[in-house]
XYZ file of C-alpha atoms in Angstrom:
373
model
C 128.885 76.247 125.873
C 131.055 73.186 125.179
C 134.370 72.939 123.390
C 134.302 72.134 119.673
C 135.239 68.453 119.738
C 138.173 68.151 117.317
C 140.870 66.689 119.597
C 141.007 62.990 120.568
C 142.109 63.388 124.179
C 143.842 61.161 126.691
C 141.963 61.093 129.998
C 144.809 62.909 131.769
C 144.772 66.436 133.200
C 148.325 67.816 133.321
C 148.628 70.566 135.936
C 152.365 70.990 136.571
C 155.669 70.739 134.741
C 159.358 70.944 135.618
C 162.223 70.255 133.246
C 161.429 67.068 131.320
C 158.660 65.963 133.683
C 154.957 66.754 134.069
C 152.392 65.853 136.733
C 148.660 65.188 136.510
C 145.979 66.319 138.952
C 146.402 63.093 140.939
C 150.116 63.697 141.481
C 151.293 61.074 138.985
C 154.646 62.027 137.455
C 155.330 61.503 133.741
C 158.541 61.613 131.718
C 157.874 64.016 128.854
C 159.391 62.712 125.625
C 157.065 64.795 123.479
C 157.325 68.364 124.763
C 153.782 69.237 123.722
C 154.457 68.680 119.988
C 158.108 69.884 120.175
C 157.072 73.172 121.793
C 158.949 72.856 125.095
C 162.544 73.632 124.171
C 164.292 74.651 127.406
C 162.159 72.566 129.770
C 158.941 73.164 131.675
C 158.970 76.067 134.166
C 162.639 76.945 133.710
C 163.400 79.479 136.482
C 165.019 82.038 134.151
C 162.067 81.825 131.774
C 159.571 82.163 134.628
C 161.416 85.197 135.997
C 161.653 87.030 132.664
C 158.052 86.393 131.649
C 156.750 87.274 135.130
C 158.725 90.518 135.258
C 157.572 91.507 131.792
C 153.868 90.867 132.371
C 154.120 92.894 135.576
C 155.590 95.799 133.581
C 153.971 95.768 130.126
C 152.439 92.726 128.491
C 151.300 94.256 125.224
C 151.261 97.289 123.032
C 150.660 97.409 119.293
C 153.103 97.477 116.388
C 152.390 101.185 115.907
C 155.204 102.063 118.333
C 158.835 101.071 118.838
C 159.345 97.802 120.700
C 163.054 97.432 121.425
C 162.541 93.864 122.592
C 161.694 92.876 119.005
C 165.043 94.167 117.765
C 166.828 92.351 120.586
C 165.179 89.073 119.564
C 166.111 89.615 115.913
C 169.748 90.460 116.683
C 170.210 87.588 119.128
C 168.532 85.059 116.857
C 170.551 86.172 113.829
C 173.842 85.636 115.646
C 172.873 82.281 117.148
C 171.437 80.774 113.964
C 173.924 82.139 111.416
C 171.493 84.295 109.439
C 172.422 87.689 110.883
C 172.079 89.491 107.525
C 168.407 88.446 107.212
C 165.346 90.352 108.451
C 162.836 88.994 110.960
C 159.039 89.274 110.988
C 157.283 88.233 114.193
C 153.884 86.542 114.370
C 152.045 84.061 116.588
C 151.950 80.525 115.136
C 153.623 78.177 112.692
C 150.756 78.224 110.219
C 150.802 82.022 110.286
C 154.555 81.980 109.618
C 154.080 79.773 106.564
C 151.178 81.907 105.314
C 153.401 84.980 105.371
C 156.339 83.139 103.818
C 154.210 81.980 100.882
C 152.721 85.449 100.503
C 156.180 87.051 100.421
C 157.356 84.580 97.792
C 154.428 85.440 95.529
C 154.981 89.183 96.015
C 158.615 88.637 95.002
C 158.211 86.922 91.626
C 154.522 87.386 90.851
C 153.868 83.666 90.484
C 151.236 81.461 92.125
C 152.422 77.873 91.693
C 153.916 76.026 94.684
C 155.887 72.793 95.013
C 155.403 70.786 98.202
C 156.199 67.173 99.033
C 154.478 63.912 99.857
C 153.624 63.604 103.575
C 154.377 67.309 104.122
C 152.693 69.228 106.934
C 152.805 73.037 107.055
C 149.691 74.035 109.044
C 145.901 74.122 108.937
C 145.106 77.630 107.660
C 144.426 78.747 104.089
C 147.693 78.510 102.116
C 149.479 76.489 104.797
C 146.910 73.696 104.609
C 146.915 73.766 100.804
C 150.641 72.922 100.807
C 150.003 70.177 103.393
C 149.726 66.755 101.783
C 146.616 65.568 103.643
C 143.296 65.766 101.741
C 141.333 65.059 104.951
C 142.076 68.517 106.355
C 141.909 70.537 103.111
C 138.439 72.079 102.786
C 137.070 72.805 99.289
C 137.680 76.526 99.817
C 141.386 75.790 100.433
C 141.813 73.546 97.391
C 142.713 76.241 94.859
C 145.028 74.277 92.571
C 148.208 76.139 93.496
C 150.177 73.111 94.641
C 152.026 70.213 93.027
C 153.186 67.508 95.450
C 156.405 65.661 94.600
C 158.103 62.632 96.176
C 160.695 63.681 98.742
C 164.304 63.276 97.531
C 163.344 62.761 93.859
C 165.792 65.094 92.119
C 164.605 64.394 88.591
C 160.946 65.079 89.420
C 161.918 68.302 91.171
C 164.032 69.550 88.271
C 161.329 68.653 85.748
C 158.754 70.814 87.562
C 161.023 73.771 88.270
C 162.308 73.832 84.686
C 158.804 74.862 83.571
C 159.724 78.311 84.901
C 156.374 79.076 86.518
C 156.973 77.907 90.099
C 156.690 80.663 92.691
C 158.194 78.759 95.592
C 159.232 75.397 96.967
C 158.353 74.814 100.622
C 160.040 71.949 102.453
C 160.549 70.888 106.071
C 164.079 70.632 107.436
C 162.959 67.213 108.680
C 159.411 66.020 108.079
C 157.674 65.688 111.444
C 154.064 64.649 110.906
C 155.281 62.731 107.840
C 157.204 60.294 110.036
C 160.621 61.898 110.678
C 161.705 61.735 107.048
C 165.043 63.369 106.232
C 165.809 65.113 102.942
C 169.194 64.011 101.617
C 172.172 66.332 101.177
C 172.205 65.609 97.453
C 168.530 66.495 97.078
C 168.691 69.679 99.138
C 171.774 70.959 97.318
C 170.175 70.234 93.934
C 166.985 71.944 95.117
C 168.891 75.055 96.211
C 170.736 75.254 92.895
C 167.615 74.695 90.785
C 165.535 77.249 92.717
C 168.245 79.841 92.110
C 168.403 78.958 88.412
C 164.668 79.530 87.870
C 164.145 82.471 90.275
C 162.036 80.266 92.546
C 161.947 81.118 96.251
C 163.126 78.362 98.613
C 161.196 78.258 101.908
C 162.508 76.075 104.731
C 159.840 75.189 107.272
C 161.863 74.722 110.471
C 158.858 75.025 112.757
C 159.350 71.577 114.287
C 162.931 70.769 113.266
C 164.484 74.143 114.130
C 165.610 75.949 117.270
C 168.315 73.401 118.054
C 166.137 70.309 118.001
C 168.213 68.530 115.348
C 171.556 69.199 117.038
C 172.151 72.230 114.818
C 170.114 75.406 115.056
C 168.334 74.521 111.811
C 168.093 71.016 110.390
C 168.852 72.240 106.855
C 172.284 73.353 108.057
C 173.296 69.678 107.915
C 172.691 69.876 104.159
C 175.091 72.757 103.576
C 172.547 75.165 102.070
C 170.887 78.496 102.867
C 167.199 79.186 102.342
C 165.578 82.376 101.068
C 162.923 82.268 103.785
C 162.882 80.236 107.017
C 159.857 79.813 109.261
C 160.132 79.176 113.005
C 157.650 78.614 115.842
C 157.161 75.917 118.517
C 160.426 76.056 120.508
C 160.919 79.807 120.019
C 158.725 80.672 123.021
C 158.844 77.459 125.099
C 155.050 77.363 125.184
C 154.250 81.031 124.700
C 152.490 81.518 121.324
C 155.116 82.982 119.028
C 156.539 82.457 115.556
C 158.724 84.204 113.041
C 159.850 84.461 109.446
C 163.543 84.917 108.610
C 163.705 86.830 105.330
C 166.618 87.121 102.885
C 168.001 90.552 101.897
C 166.685 89.847 98.372
C 163.221 90.878 99.641
C 162.352 94.576 99.994
C 159.831 95.406 102.737
C 156.867 97.654 101.933
C 154.712 99.328 104.588
C 151.489 97.372 105.053
C 152.685 94.373 103.025
C 152.606 92.152 106.124
C 151.019 92.829 109.474
C 149.801 91.394 112.757
C 148.023 92.564 115.891
C 149.619 90.327 118.507
C 152.859 89.253 116.816
C 156.066 90.271 118.560
C 154.339 91.688 121.635
C 156.429 92.537 124.684
C 155.518 89.407 126.606
C 156.238 87.110 123.655
C 159.604 88.767 123.059
C 160.580 88.326 126.710
C 159.765 84.635 126.417
C 161.860 84.374 123.241
C 164.817 86.168 124.819
C 164.666 83.860 127.836
C 164.718 80.845 125.514
C 167.783 82.144 123.660
C 169.517 82.868 126.980
C 169.012 79.319 128.211
C 169.868 77.680 124.878
C 173.229 79.472 124.913
C 174.016 79.331 128.629
C 173.167 75.641 129.006
C 174.528 74.514 125.608
C 171.213 72.918 124.716
C 171.961 72.505 121.003
C 175.075 70.497 121.833
C 173.054 68.565 124.417
C 170.387 67.738 121.833
C 173.073 66.386 119.510
C 174.805 64.334 122.214
C 171.750 62.868 123.933
C 169.974 62.394 120.616
C 172.905 60.463 119.146
C 172.944 58.250 122.239
C 169.227 57.514 121.971
C 169.381 56.798 118.241
C 172.350 54.446 118.717
C 170.662 52.560 121.555
C 167.257 52.373 119.863
C 168.820 50.845 116.751
C 169.746 47.842 118.917
C 166.068 46.906 119.425
C 165.129 44.166 116.937
C 161.424 45.013 117.331
C 161.971 48.392 115.639
C 161.947 48.347 111.838
C 163.744 51.685 111.425
C 165.122 54.489 113.582
C 165.282 57.894 111.900
C 166.115 61.394 112.978
C 168.693 63.869 114.143
C 169.291 65.199 117.632
C 166.123 65.061 119.708
C 163.778 64.640 116.744
C 163.476 60.872 116.456
C 161.061 58.507 114.726
C 160.721 54.797 115.515
C 159.002 52.861 112.747
C 157.400 49.500 113.534
C 155.984 46.817 111.251
C 152.664 46.934 113.104
C 150.467 49.825 114.301
C 151.773 51.328 117.538
C 148.575 52.659 119.092
C 148.587 50.103 121.921
C 152.336 50.382 122.502
C 152.073 54.156 122.866
C 149.115 53.790 125.227
C 151.008 51.280 127.388
C 153.992 53.631 127.532
C 151.683 56.357 128.790
C 149.455 54.386 131.162
C 151.898 51.784 132.513
C 155.277 53.521 132.259
C 154.115 57.138 132.462
C 155.970 58.356 129.376
C 154.523 60.855 126.910
C 155.426 60.216 123.264
C 153.965 61.197 119.898
C 152.879 59.403 116.766
C 153.156 59.852 112.999
C 150.622 57.919 110.971
C 149.909 54.472 112.386
C 153.354 52.887 112.667
C 155.801 55.598 113.768
C 156.437 56.617 117.376
C 157.746 60.183 117.607
C 160.160 61.467 120.272
C 160.384 65.264 120.662
C 161.548 65.873 124.246
C 162.747 69.187 125.673
C 166.300 69.957 124.552
C 167.440 69.766 128.178
C 166.814 66.001 128.308
C 169.692 64.578 130.335
C 171.562 61.348 129.760
C 170.056 59.806 132.893
C 166.551 60.669 131.671
C 167.353 59.188 128.263
C 168.476 55.959 129.944
C 165.341 55.971 132.093
C 163.234 56.228 128.945
C 165.042 53.257 127.397
C 164.394 51.156 130.506
C 160.691 52.006 130.517
C 160.474 51.493 126.749
C 161.888 47.959 127.044
C 159.067 47.022 129.400
C 156.325 47.628 126.826
C 157.941 45.891 123.832
C-alpha cells in the first residue's frame, strides 16, 4: 500500500529536533522558522516536555471519557488562569478542525439557527462544517457545500452589520489573525463592532485561535489586542507542542447536556500531560513575553528591507508580502540557507517559529534571509 498522494513534499527527511532547530537524515541542521505549521510552541524535544510525556506513557497513556481523568481538570484550571478565561468551560478534542466543528455545533444548539458568517481568505479546517466556513472552493466538496455560509470582506463593518441585522445568523467565526489568508489582522474597530453587533442580535461569536493563540501573537490570544471577549474560542496546534490535541473554551452562557458533544480520544491522559508540560514551560520561561519581544524585533528589522512590499503580524506570527511570487525564494532559503519557512498564497512568506526563538536565532535568520534576496 502507498500513501494517498495529497501533500507536495520537499525531498527532506527530518529525523531530529531540538529547540528551534531540526536535522535531516544526512545530519544537515536547519533553523526552524515554521514550527510545523505553528505547532511547535515550546521548542522541539524540550526536556520537561519529554520527561512528562515519557512518564505518563509509562504509567497510563489512555482510558476513555467514561471515568474521571483529573489531568483534564488540571489542564482546564491552568489554561483558564493563564489565558484570562477562568470562568469558561473547556471541552477537549484532537484537532483544530474538530474544535471548530464542535464550536459551530454548540452555536447552533444555542440559538437554533443555521446561518454562518465567515470572511474572505478564512481558513478553519478541512472537515464538514469547518471546510464550509473556509473560503477556498478548491477544498469544499459538493457534499460540504450546504449553503450555510456567507463570506464577507474582513474589516468591513457596514457589510457585517447589514448581514447580522437580518436576525437569522447563528454565529460569526473569525480568526484572531488570519494565517493561511496571509497574516491579515482584524482591526480593533472592526472587532469591537463585531462583538457589539453579535450581542445585539443573539449571534454567537467564535474566535478561531488555532494558529494565532497560545502566546504566538505576544498575548495568549490574538483577539486580546482588540479588547473583546468571545463566546467560544478554539485552540489546537501549540497546545500540545506536536501531540495531537485541541480544545474549545465555552462561555457560561452555554449549558452542557450529556451526550451533546463527545470524543473517543480527546483529552486522554497522554495528551493532557503534553498540554500541562506546555503550560509549565510557557510560564516558567516567559515564552509569551519572548514572542512579543523577539517578534517586535523581527518585524522592525524586516520592515527595513526594500524588497518586501509589506510586513504584517504580531509576535511570532509574521507575514512578508512580496510583489512577485516567492516560491523560488522560499526554496533557496531552504536548500541554500537551511531555513524552514511557510507560505500563504503565492506572494506571502510566513514565519511561525517556536515561541522560544532567541534573539541570536532571530538575527541569524535575518543574515541568512539577506543572502537570498
